[in-house]
Tab-separated table of C-alpha atoms and ligand atoms in Angstrom:
chain	number	residue	atom	x	y	z
A	128	MET	CA	76.761	85.326	131.241
A	129	ASN	CA	76.576	81.563	132.255
A	130	VAL	CA	74.059	80.192	134.459
A	131	ARG	CA	76.135	77.954	137.206
A	132	SER	CA	72.648	77.639	138.924
A	133	SER	CA	69.613	77.468	139.655
A	134	GLY	CA	66.525	76.305	141.367
A	135	THR	CA	63.405	76.876	142.533
A	136	GLN	CA	60.954	77.062	146.078
A	137	PRO	CA	57.706	77.665	147.399
A	138	VAL	CA	57.027	80.768	148.800
A	139	ARG	CA	52.877	79.886	149.717
A	140	ILE	CA	51.751	80.409	154.101
A	141	GLU	CA	54.112	83.019	156.105
A	142	GLN	CA	57.353	79.737	156.879
A	143	ASP	CA	57.986	79.990	153.474
A	144	VAL	CA	59.032	83.014	154.268
A	145	VAL	CA	61.527	82.155	156.511
A	146	LEU	CA	62.644	79.338	154.654
A	147	ALA	CA	63.028	81.204	151.497
A	148	ARG	CA	65.630	83.964	153.004
A	149	GLN	CA	67.315	80.797	154.272
A	150	SER	CA	68.118	80.072	151.472
A	151	ALA	CA	69.059	83.792	149.800
A	152	ARG	CA	71.325	83.896	152.970
A	153	LYS	CA	73.029	80.421	152.210
A	154	LEU	CA	73.109	80.954	147.809
A	155	ALA	CA	74.916	84.899	148.775
A	156	GLN	CA	77.676	82.914	150.828
A	157	GLU	CA	78.188	80.199	148.082
A	158	CYS	CA	78.074	83.527	145.566
A	159	GLY	CA	80.751	84.675	147.776
A	160	MET	CA	79.098	87.770	148.417
A	161	ARG	CA	80.216	90.390	150.895
A	162	LEU	CA	78.271	89.721	154.605
A	163	ILE	CA	76.991	93.826	153.868
A	164	ASP	CA	75.071	92.954	150.126
A	165	LEU	CA	74.052	89.418	151.467
A	166	THR	CA	72.217	91.279	154.235
A	167	LYS	CA	70.694	94.046	151.830
A	168	LEU	CA	69.357	90.955	149.351
A	169	VAL	CA	68.049	89.390	152.295
A	170	THR	CA	66.145	92.552	153.193
A	171	ALA	CA	64.733	92.968	150.368
A	172	VAL	CA	63.860	89.023	150.047
A	173	SER	CA	62.121	88.934	153.258
A	174	GLU	CA	59.174	91.674	151.796
A	175	LEU	CA	59.334	90.352	148.587
A	176	ALA	CA	58.685	86.979	149.885
A	177	ARG	CA	55.683	88.534	152.614
A	178	ASN	CA	54.284	90.195	149.493
A	179	THR	CA	54.239	87.233	147.278
A	180	VAL	CA	51.821	85.411	150.340
A	181	VAL	CA	49.850	88.243	150.848
A	182	TYR	CA	48.913	89.764	148.186
A	183	GLY	CA	49.989	87.610	145.809
A	184	GLY	CA	48.060	84.296	147.387
A	185	GLY	CA	51.094	82.213	147.651
A	186	GLY	CA	53.297	81.885	144.326
A	187	ASP	CA	57.277	81.066	144.302
A	188	MET	CA	61.279	81.532	143.926
A	189	ASP	CA	63.058	81.172	141.726
A	190	TRP	CA	66.740	81.484	141.882
A	191	GLN	CA	69.397	81.432	139.872
A	192	ILE	CA	73.145	82.336	140.640
A	193	LEU	CA	74.431	83.636	138.084
A	194	GLU	CA	78.881	84.836	136.636
A	195	ASP	CA	80.169	86.962	134.574
A	196	GLY	CA	83.600	86.967	133.368
A	197	PRO	CA	84.999	87.414	137.716
A	198	ARG	CA	81.277	88.943	139.238
A	199	VAL	CA	79.503	86.369	140.178
A	200	GLY	CA	75.300	87.321	140.789
A	201	LEU	CA	72.477	86.050	142.336
A	202	ARG	CA	69.006	86.001	140.546
A	203	LEU	CA	66.358	85.593	142.314
A	204	THR	CA	62.596	86.285	140.615
A	205	PHE	CA	59.288	86.130	143.199
A	206	ARG	CA	55.784	85.264	141.008
A	207	ASP	CA	51.993	84.653	142.209
A	208	GLU	CA	48.930	83.695	140.082
A	209	GLY	CA	47.193	86.688	142.380
A	210	PRO	CA	45.331	90.452	141.360
A	211	GLY	CA	48.891	91.845	140.248
A	212	ILE	CA	48.803	95.834	140.999
A	213	PRO	CA	47.019	98.366	139.260
A	214	ASP	CA	48.575	101.499	139.962
A	215	LEU	CA	52.772	100.661	139.588
A	216	LYS	CA	53.335	103.958	140.230
A	217	LEU	CA	52.093	104.149	143.868
A	218	ALA	CA	52.852	101.017	144.558
A	219	LEU	CA	56.971	101.822	144.233
A	220	THR	CA	55.151	104.732	146.172
A	221	ASP	CA	56.998	105.019	149.542
A	222	GLY	CA	54.518	104.719	152.282
A	223	TRP	CA	51.894	103.932	149.880
A	224	THR	CA	50.041	101.086	151.208
A	225	SER	CA	46.888	99.228	150.156
A	226	GLY	CA	46.503	97.120	152.868
A	227	GLY	CA	47.118	98.867	156.259
A	228	GLY	CA	51.682	98.252	155.838
A	229	LEU	CA	54.209	100.721	156.524
A	230	GLY	CA	54.358	101.056	152.138
A	231	LEU	CA	57.633	100.363	152.130
A	232	GLY	CA	58.256	97.321	151.219
A	233	LEU	CA	58.891	97.543	147.098
A	234	THR	CA	60.698	100.671	147.755
A	235	GLY	CA	63.611	99.635	151.027
A	236	ALA	CA	64.037	96.786	148.046
A	237	ARG	CA	64.451	97.996	144.959
A	238	ARG	CA	66.657	100.584	146.932
A	239	LEU	CA	68.521	97.322	149.151
A	240	VAL	CA	69.821	95.754	145.425
A	241	GLU	CA	71.541	96.549	141.840
A	242	GLU	CA	68.952	94.713	139.894
A	243	PHE	CA	65.048	95.515	140.692
A	244	GLU	CA	62.391	94.187	137.872
A	245	LEU	CA	58.473	94.214	138.201
A	246	ASP	CA	56.287	92.640	136.025
A	247	THR	CA	52.439	93.178	137.212
A	248	ALA	CA	48.818	93.500	135.369
A	249	PRO	CA	45.459	93.801	137.131
A	250	GLY	CA	44.730	89.944	136.746
A	251	LYS	CA	48.057	88.519	134.796
A	252	GLY	CA	49.529	88.770	138.924
A	253	THR	CA	53.297	89.743	139.533
A	254	ARG	CA	56.076	88.772	138.896
A	255	VAL	CA	59.665	90.406	140.702
A	256	THR	CA	63.153	90.313	139.912
A	257	ILE	CA	66.425	91.120	141.620
A	258	ALA	CA	69.680	90.766	141.869
A	259	ARG	CA	73.377	91.854	143.508
A	260	TRP	CA	76.864	91.148	142.939
A	261	THR	CA	79.430	90.635	143.850
B	126	ATP	N1	53.076	90.195	144.977
B	126	ATP	C1	52.132	91.202	144.488
B	126	ATP	N2	50.447	90.661	144.642
B	126	ATP	C2	48.955	91.968	144.952
B	126	ATP	N3	49.872	93.435	145.178
B	126	ATP	C3	51.336	93.786	145.818
B	126	ATP	C4	52.348	92.809	145.796
B	126	ATP	N4	53.622	93.029	146.082
B	126	ATP	C5	52.897	94.521	146.295
B	126	ATP	N5	51.575	95.369	145.974
B	126	ATP	C6	51.235	96.047	146.114
B	126	ATP	O1	52.051	97.330	146.063
B	126	ATP	C7	51.673	98.109	147.796
B	126	ATP	C8	53.307	98.541	148.897
B	126	ATP	O2	54.020	96.895	148.522
B	126	ATP	P1	55.143	97.235	149.992
B	126	ATP	O3	54.623	95.904	150.301
B	126	ATP	O4	55.889	99.074	149.191
B	126	ATP	O5	53.763	98.173	151.233
B	126	ATP	P2	52.981	96.765	152.059
B	126	ATP	O6	53.422	95.543	151.410
B	126	ATP	O7	51.983	97.730	152.024
B	126	ATP	O8	54.059	97.176	153.398
B	126	ATP	P3	54.999	97.138	154.533
B	126	ATP	O9	55.392	95.703	153.126
B	126	ATP	O10	55.904	98.036	154.637
B	126	ATP	O11	54.925	96.045	155.167
B	126	ATP	C9	50.600	96.997	148.697
B	126	ATP	O12	49.901	97.246	149.891
B	126	ATP	C10	50.212	95.637	147.664
B	126	ATP	O13	48.891	96.560	147.600
B	127	MG	MG1	54.988	94.332	151.611
């Protein structure tokens, strides 16, 4: 697997959620991703970026365009140094929220992508990595 290009952008305030969506859209287009897949990925980005701002106290989005043989993929990592998630199983349950949301962000995002990895611990922040491939 080869990294074609990579970068990082801040996800600190609500406006950064919009910018993260825009970047993800542009990068997915660069990958030649089908519109349906691009739309799924951008929706997941929205949810994860919003969680980074709302619960993580802000963080960053790392992106990589990957090549694996004929396939091209976009991998995105949302990381923050916020409080972390004490009960991951609960957080990945449909409808569970600690903050008066719908509790569908993480589970929804997980269903919309091909790779989903969540690393978190209380006091250690949260890191969510997602990817979709052509
Ligand atoms: N980056 C994060 N840092 C700390 N806690 C998080 C983070 N992301 C999610 N959580 C916790 O996981 C819970 C579930 O997140 P999820 O996105 O599924 O739902 P929500 O944000 O509460 O509601 P919704 O996204 O549907 O509006 C959150 O309520 C929050 O407690
Ligand atoms: Mg959410």
